[in-house]
Coordinates of C-alpha atoms and ligand atoms in Angstrom, one line a residue:
X1288 CA 78.2 99.0 34.0
X1289 CA 74.8 99.8 32.5
X1290 CA 76.0 100.5 29.0
X1291 CA 77.4 98.6 26.1
X1292 CA 81.0 98.7 25.0
X1293 CA 82.9 96.9 22.3
X1294 CA 86.6 96.8 21.5
X1295 CA 88.4 94.8 18.8
X1296 CA 86.7 92.2 16.6
X1297 CA 83.7 90.2 17.5
X1298 CA 81.6 87.9 15.3
X1299 CA 78.2 88.9 13.9
X1300 CA 76.3 86.8 16.5
X1301 CA 77.0 85.3 19.8
X1302 CA 78.1 81.7 20.0
X1303 CA 79.0 81.2 16.4
X1304 CA 82.3 80.3 14.7
X1305 CA 84.9 83.0 14.9
X1306 CA 88.4 82.4 13.6
X1307 CA 91.8 84.1 13.7
X1308 CA 94.0 83.0 10.7
X1309 CA 91.9 79.9 10.4
X1310 CA 92.1 78.9 14.1
X1311 CA 88.8 78.7 16.0
X1312 CA 88.9 81.3 18.8
X1313 CA 87.7 80.4 22.3
X1314 CA 84.6 82.3 23.4
X1315 CA 84.4 83.2 27.1
X1316 CA 81.2 84.6 28.6
X1317 CA 82.2 86.5 31.8
X1318 CA 79.1 87.3 33.7
X1319 CA 77.4 88.0 36.9
X1320 CA 74.3 86.4 38.6
X1321 CA 74.6 83.2 36.7
X1322 CA 73.6 83.9 33.1
X1323 CA 71.2 86.7 34.0
X1324 CA 73.4 89.6 35.1
X1325 CA 75.7 91.9 33.3
X1326 CA 78.2 90.1 31.1
X1327 CA 80.9 90.6 28.5
X1328 CA 81.9 88.1 25.9
X1329 CA 85.6 87.8 25.1
X1330 CA 87.3 86.0 22.2
X1331 CA 90.7 84.4 23.1
X1332 CA 93.5 82.9 21.1
X1333 CA 93.9 80.3 23.9
X1334 CA 91.6 78.6 26.2
X1335 CA 91.4 80.8 29.4
X1336 CA 91.6 77.6 31.4
X1337 CA 95.0 76.7 30.0
X1338 CA 97.6 76.7 32.8
X1339 CA 101.1 75.3 32.7
X1340 CA 101.6 75.1 36.4
X1341 CA 99.6 75.5 39.5
X1342 CA 101.8 77.5 41.9
X1343 CA 101.6 78.4 45.5
X1344 CA 98.5 79.4 47.5
X1345 CA 99.2 82.2 50.0
X1346 CA 96.4 82.8 52.6
X1347 CA 95.6 86.4 53.5
X1348 CA 96.6 87.2 57.1
X1349 CA 95.0 90.2 58.7
X1350 CA 96.8 91.6 61.7
X1351 CA 93.9 92.8 63.8
X1352 CA 94.0 95.4 66.5
X1353 CA 91.1 95.2 69.0
X1354 CA 91.2 98.5 70.8
X1355 CA 90.5 98.7 74.5
X1356 CA 88.2 101.6 74.0
X1357 CA 85.4 102.6 71.6
X1358 CA 86.0 106.1 70.4
X1359 CA 86.3 108.4 67.4
X1360 CA 89.7 108.2 65.7
X1361 CA 92.0 110.1 63.5
X1362 CA 94.9 108.6 61.5
X1363 CA 97.6 110.4 59.6
X1364 CA 98.7 108.5 56.6
X1365 CA 100.8 110.9 54.5
X1366 CA 104.1 109.7 55.9
X1367 CA 103.5 105.9 55.5
X1368 CA 106.3 103.9 54.2
X1369 CA 106.1 103.2 50.5
X1370 CA 106.8 99.6 49.3
X1371 CA 105.6 96.6 47.4
X1372 CA 103.7 96.8 44.1
X1373 CA 100.1 97.8 43.4
X1374 CA 98.8 94.5 44.9
X1375 CA 101.5 93.4 47.4
X1376 CA 101.9 97.0 48.6
X1377 CA 98.2 97.2 49.8
X1378 CA 98.2 97.8 53.5
X1379 CA 94.9 97.0 55.2
X1380 CA 93.6 99.6 57.5
X1381 CA 90.1 98.4 58.3
X1382 CA 87.6 95.8 57.1
X1383 CA 84.4 94.0 57.7
X1384 CA 82.5 91.3 55.8
X1385 CA 81.5 93.8 53.1
X1386 CA 84.6 95.9 52.4
X1387 CA 88.4 96.1 53.0
X1388 CA 90.0 99.5 53.0
X1389 CA 93.7 99.7 52.3
X1390 CA 96.4 102.3 51.5
X1391 CA 99.0 101.6 48.9
X1392 CA 102.2 103.6 47.9
X1393 CA 103.8 101.1 45.5
X1394 CA 107.5 101.3 44.6
X1395 CA 107.9 98.1 42.6
X1396 CA 106.7 97.1 39.2
X1397 CA 104.2 94.2 38.9
X1398 CA 106.2 91.3 37.3
X1399 CA 103.0 89.3 37.1
X1400 CA 99.3 89.7 36.3
X1401 CA 96.6 90.0 38.9
X1402 CA 93.0 89.0 39.0
X1403 CA 90.6 89.5 41.9
X1404 CA 88.5 86.4 41.6
X1405 CA 86.3 87.1 44.7
X1406 CA 85.6 90.8 44.7
X1407 CA 85.2 94.1 42.9
X1408 CA 87.8 96.8 43.5
X1409 CA 87.7 100.6 43.6
X1410 CA 91.2 102.2 43.5
X1411 CA 91.1 105.9 44.3
X1412 CA 94.2 107.4 42.8
X1413 CA 95.3 110.1 45.2
X1414 CA 98.6 110.7 43.4
X1415 CA 100.1 109.4 40.3
X1416 CA 99.1 108.4 36.8
X1417 CA 99.7 105.6 34.4
X1418 CA 97.9 102.8 32.6
X1419 CA 96.0 99.9 33.9
X1420 CA 96.7 97.2 31.4
X1421 CA 93.7 94.8 31.4
X1422 CA 92.4 91.9 29.5
X1423 CA 89.7 94.4 28.2
X1424 CA 92.4 96.8 26.9
X1425 CA 94.3 99.7 28.2
X1426 CA 92.8 102.0 30.8
X1427 CA 94.7 105.2 31.3
X1428 CA 94.4 106.8 34.8
X1429 CA 95.4 110.0 36.6
X1430 CA 95.2 111.5 40.0
X1431 CA 91.7 112.0 41.2
X1432 CA 90.4 108.9 39.3
X1433 CA 88.4 106.1 40.8
X1434 CA 89.5 103.0 38.9
X1435 CA 86.6 100.5 39.1
X1436 CA 87.7 96.9 38.4
X1437 CA 85.0 94.2 38.3
X1438 CA 85.9 90.8 39.6
X1439 CA 87.5 88.5 37.1
X1440 CA 89.4 91.2 35.3
X1441 CA 93.1 90.3 34.8
X1442 CA 95.3 93.3 35.0
X1443 CA 98.7 94.9 35.6
X1444 CA 99.6 98.4 36.5
X1445 CA 102.0 100.4 34.4
X1446 CA 102.5 103.5 36.7
X1447 CA 104.1 106.8 35.8
X1448 CA 105.5 108.7 38.7
X1449 CA 104.9 108.3 42.4
X1450 CA 101.6 106.6 43.3
X1451 CA 99.3 106.8 46.3
X1452 CA 96.0 105.0 46.4
X1453 CA 93.1 104.4 48.7
X1454 CA 91.7 101.0 47.8
X1455 CA 88.3 99.4 48.5
X1456 CA 87.9 95.6 47.8
X1457 CA 84.5 94.0 48.3
X1458 CA 82.9 90.6 47.9
X1459 CA 79.8 92.4 46.7
X1460 CA 79.3 94.5 43.5
X1461 CA 80.3 98.1 43.0
X1462 CA 77.4 99.8 41.3
X1463 CA 76.2 103.2 40.2
X1464 CA 73.5 104.1 42.8
X1465 CA 70.1 102.8 41.6
X1466 CA 68.5 106.1 42.0
X1467 CA 70.9 107.6 39.5
X1468 CA 69.6 105.3 36.7
X1469 CA 66.4 104.9 34.9
X1470 CA 64.8 101.5 34.2
X1471 CA 66.9 101.1 31.1
X1472 CA 70.2 101.9 32.9
X1473 CA 70.8 105.3 31.6
X1474 CA 72.0 107.8 34.1
X1475 CA 69.2 110.3 34.7
X1476 CA 69.1 114.1 34.7
X1477 CA 69.9 115.3 38.2
X1478 CA 72.5 112.6 38.9
X1479 CA 75.9 114.0 39.8
X1480 CA 77.6 112.4 36.8
X1481 CA 76.8 111.1 33.4
X1482 CA 78.0 108.4 31.0
X1483 CA 80.4 110.8 29.4
X1484 CA 82.3 111.0 32.7
X1485 CA 82.8 107.2 32.7
X1486 CA 85.9 106.0 30.8
X1487 CA 86.1 102.5 29.4
X1488 CA 89.4 100.9 28.1
X1489 CA 90.6 102.8 25.1
X1490 CA 92.7 100.4 23.2
X1491 CA 92.9 96.6 22.9
X1492 CA 96.3 95.1 22.1
X1493 CA 96.2 91.4 21.3
X1494 CA 99.2 89.7 22.7
X1495 CA 100.5 86.5 20.9
X1496 CA 103.7 86.0 22.8
X1497 CA 104.6 82.6 24.3
X1498 CA 106.7 82.3 27.5
X1499 CA 106.1 82.1 31.2
X1500 CA 103.4 84.4 32.5
X1501 CA 102.6 84.2 36.2
X1502 CA 99.0 85.2 37.1
X1503 CA 98.1 85.8 40.8
X1504 CA 94.4 85.3 41.5
X1505 CA 92.8 86.4 44.7
X1506 CA 90.4 83.6 45.7
X1507 CA 89.2 81.9 48.9
X1508 CA 90.7 84.6 51.0
X1509 CA 94.2 84.1 49.6
X1510 CA 96.3 84.4 46.5
X1511 CA 96.7 81.5 44.2
X1512 CA 99.5 81.7 41.6
X1513 CA 99.3 80.0 38.2
X1514 CA 101.8 80.0 35.4
X1515 CA 100.6 80.4 31.8
X1516 CA 102.6 79.6 28.7
X1517 CA 101.0 82.5 26.8
X1518 CA 100.4 86.1 27.5
X1519 CA 97.0 86.4 29.3
X1520 CA 96.0 89.4 27.2
X1521 CA 95.2 87.2 24.2
X1522 CA 91.8 88.7 23.5
X1523 CA 91.0 89.8 19.9
X1524 CA 87.8 91.4 20.8
X1525 CA 85.0 91.7 23.4
X1526 CA 81.7 93.3 23.9
X1527 CA 79.2 93.7 26.8
X1528 CA 78.5 95.5 29.9
X1529 CA 81.2 94.3 32.2
X1530 CA 84.6 96.0 32.0
X1531 CA 86.9 98.2 34.1
X1532 CA 86.4 101.9 34.0
X1533 CA 87.5 105.2 35.5
X1534 CA 85.6 108.1 36.9
X1535 CA 87.4 111.3 38.1
X1536 CA 86.4 112.8 41.4
X1537 CA 86.8 116.1 39.6
X1538 CA 83.9 115.2 37.3
X1539 CA 81.5 114.7 40.3
X1540 CA 79.0 117.6 40.1
X1541 CA 78.2 118.6 43.7
X1542 CA 74.5 119.0 44.6
X1543 CA 74.0 122.1 46.8
X1544 CA 71.0 123.6 48.5
X1545 CA 69.6 126.6 50.4
X1546 CA 70.1 124.6 53.6
X1547 CA 72.5 121.7 54.3
X1548 CA 72.4 118.7 52.0
X1549 CA 72.9 115.3 53.7
X1550 CA 75.8 113.0 52.8
X1551 CA 73.8 110.8 50.4
X1552 CA 73.9 113.8 48.0
X1553 CA 77.6 113.1 47.7
X1554 CA 77.2 109.4 46.9
X1555 CA 79.3 108.2 44.1
X1556 CA 79.1 104.3 44.3
X1557 CA 76.9 101.8 46.0
X1558 CA 78.5 98.7 47.5
X1559 CA 77.1 95.8 49.5
X1560 CA 76.2 97.4 52.8
X1561 CA 78.4 100.4 52.2
X1562 CA 78.6 103.5 50.1
X1563 CA 81.5 105.6 48.7
X1564 CA 80.9 109.4 48.6
X1565 CA 82.9 112.2 47.1
X1566 CA 83.1 115.6 48.8
X1567 CA 84.2 118.1 46.2
X1568 CA 84.7 121.9 46.0
X1569 CA 81.4 123.6 45.9
X1570 CA 79.2 126.5 46.9
X1571 CA 77.8 126.2 50.4
X1572 CA 74.2 126.6 51.7
X1573 CA 72.8 130.0 50.7
X1574 CA 69.8 130.6 53.0
X1575 CA 70.5 133.8 55.1
X1576 CA 70.1 131.7 58.3
X1577 CA 71.9 128.7 56.9
X1578 CA 74.7 127.0 59.0
X1579 CA 77.1 125.9 56.3
X1580 CA 78.7 123.1 58.3
X1581 CA 76.7 120.0 59.3
X1582 CA 74.5 119.4 62.3
X1583 CA 75.6 116.8 64.7
X1584 CA 74.5 113.4 63.8
X1585 CA 74.6 109.9 65.3
X1586 CA 75.7 107.1 63.1
X1587 CA 73.5 104.6 64.9
X1588 CA 73.8 102.0 62.2
X1589 CA 76.9 102.9 60.3
X1590 CA 80.6 103.6 60.5
X1591 CA 82.0 106.6 58.7
X1592 CA 85.5 106.7 57.3
X1593 CA 86.7 109.9 55.6
X1594 CA 89.9 110.2 53.7
X1595 CA 91.0 113.8 53.1
X1596 CA 92.5 114.3 49.7
X1597 CA 93.2 118.0 49.4
X1598 CA 91.6 121.4 50.1
X1599 CA 91.3 124.0 52.7
X1600 CA 91.3 121.7 55.7
X1601 CA 95.1 121.6 55.3
X1602 CA 95.6 124.8 57.2
X1603 CA 93.5 123.6 60.1
X1604 CA 94.7 121.9 63.2
X1605 CA 94.6 118.2 63.2
X1606 CA 93.5 117.5 59.6
X1607 CA 96.0 117.2 56.9
X1608 CA 96.3 115.7 53.4
X1609 CA 96.0 112.0 53.8
X1610 CA 94.3 112.2 57.2
X1611 CA 91.5 109.8 58.0
X1612 CA 88.7 110.3 60.5
X1613 CA 86.8 107.3 61.7
X1614 CA 83.5 107.9 63.4
X1615 CA 82.3 104.5 64.6
X1616 CA 78.7 103.5 65.2
X1617 CA 76.9 104.3 68.4
X1618 CA 78.4 107.7 68.9
X1619 CA 77.3 111.2 67.8
X1620 CA 79.7 113.4 65.9
X1621 CA 79.8 116.9 64.4
X1622 CA 81.7 120.1 64.2
X1623 CA 84.0 121.0 67.1
X1624 CA 82.9 123.7 69.6
X1625 CA 82.5 127.1 68.1
X1626 CA 82.8 126.1 64.5
X1627 CA 79.1 126.2 63.7
X1628 CA 79.2 129.9 64.6
X1629 CA 82.5 130.5 62.8
X1630 CA 81.2 128.9 59.6
X1631 CA 78.3 131.3 59.2
X1632 CA 78.9 133.5 56.2
X1633 CA 81.1 130.9 54.4
X1634 CA 80.0 130.6 50.8
X1635 CA 82.2 127.9 49.4
X1636 CA 84.6 125.1 50.3
X1637 CA 87.6 123.8 48.4
X1638 CA 87.7 120.5 50.2
X1639 CA 88.2 117.2 48.4
X1640 CA 87.6 114.0 50.4
X1641 CA 86.4 110.4 49.9
X1642 CA 84.1 108.9 52.4
X1643 CA 83.1 105.3 53.0
X1644 CA 80.1 104.6 55.2
X1645 CA 79.6 101.0 56.1
X1646 CA 76.4 99.5 57.6
X1647 CA 78.3 97.0 59.7
X1648 CA 81.2 97.7 62.2
X1649 CA 84.7 97.9 60.9
X1650 CA 87.6 96.0 62.4
X1651 CA 91.0 97.7 62.6
X1652 CA 94.5 96.5 61.9
X1653 CA 97.7 97.1 63.8
X1654 CA 98.6 99.3 60.9
X1655 CA 95.6 101.6 61.8
X1656 CA 96.7 101.5 65.4
X1657 CA 100.1 102.8 64.5
X1658 CA 98.6 105.7 62.6
X1659 CA 96.0 106.6 65.2
X1660 CA 96.7 109.9 66.9
X1661 CA 94.8 108.8 70.1
X1662 CA 93.6 112.4 70.8
X1663 CA 90.8 113.0 68.3
X1664 CA 88.1 111.7 70.6
X1665 CA 88.7 114.6 73.0
X1666 CA 88.7 117.3 70.3
X1667 CA 85.1 118.3 71.3
X1668 CA 86.2 118.9 74.9
X1669 CA 86.5 122.6 75.9
X1670 CA 88.4 123.4 79.0
X1671 CA 88.1 127.1 78.7
X1672 CA 91.9 127.3 78.5
X1673 CA 93.0 128.3 75.0
X1674 CA 91.3 127.5 71.8
X1675 CA 89.2 124.4 71.1
X1676 CA 90.7 122.0 68.6
X1677 CA 89.8 122.7 65.1
X1678 CA 90.1 119.2 64.0
X1679 CA 87.6 118.2 61.5
X1680 CA 86.5 121.7 60.3
X1681 CA 85.1 120.5 57.0
X1682 CA 81.8 121.3 55.7
X1683 CA 80.6 117.7 55.7
X1684 CA 81.5 116.2 59.0
Ligands
LIG485 FE1 79.2 112.2 59.5

């Protein structure tokens, strides 16, 4: 994150003595790009290397589905079975070397702490609220929030109510798009959000308990468990630019125009070879000759996954809350027959959706296969008998 935060107590200067009741604290520099990227400095009661026991390593197994055909797809996810916790309950839908996209409807409490040691995470909270307890402090969240968790952050969910997430995990970094920031890192005028919309941890509780505390670390394409004899949230203070934060999709300020604005105007985050965009309720194109829904386009070098969160698509055939459309590379896509004409005169949309465009092909899991409706690819086909499918009547397809 390109701004400075501080919680708890830190000494006057870096790398000098800092004590808690006479005991010298352990300073940890948690940073990116060697010692040149963004970093935070944390002050621990214990050495963060201290482990009582090295537990099991569990490799990640991805159950791949290689479809027989290359085609547009639609998946319906609303009815998926809930289960697991906020980490074990992640069900991978699609992935490539840059990003993994999962759904999660947890029912169990995390009885351990988790740290992603090899990737950044964006957890889009479709339903639910609660607190992400982290080594940087408490991070409250609610529905509509993107929770951005940088690698190396030890955390545990304390959910309230039923939860439904769309989760992105990436070996790259999650960043605020470069064009939204000036050379000093401040978010510029014209960007669709500002620093005030970004929420850092609010409260740091230093834990001094002793006991048995399992920590599960995602590393080397698997999960390694360690057991600590102290509570891992033993930080008395930290400062820096690296910390988890939330941003609400409802705080994204849509950019509209006289004629149709392209998908990059909806960009929210930049990843390594992928972007995450937010499609929010907004006024539509206002030129008298404008066509408010998009022109057809060919994703020649990208794959487009859209997750429908809420809005007026709910009354339309084929697309429901929690539906996903996947438009893979190499094929054109656009509004279904007749819809461009039908959209003329529309002045606003109430849709809410999250899109992920990847620049490399996505692989699918058998979980995605089981949710695939198998019919979406033919929804542009008019037979002259009855109505054309209205699947995908959203203003951004
Ligand atoms: Fe598209």
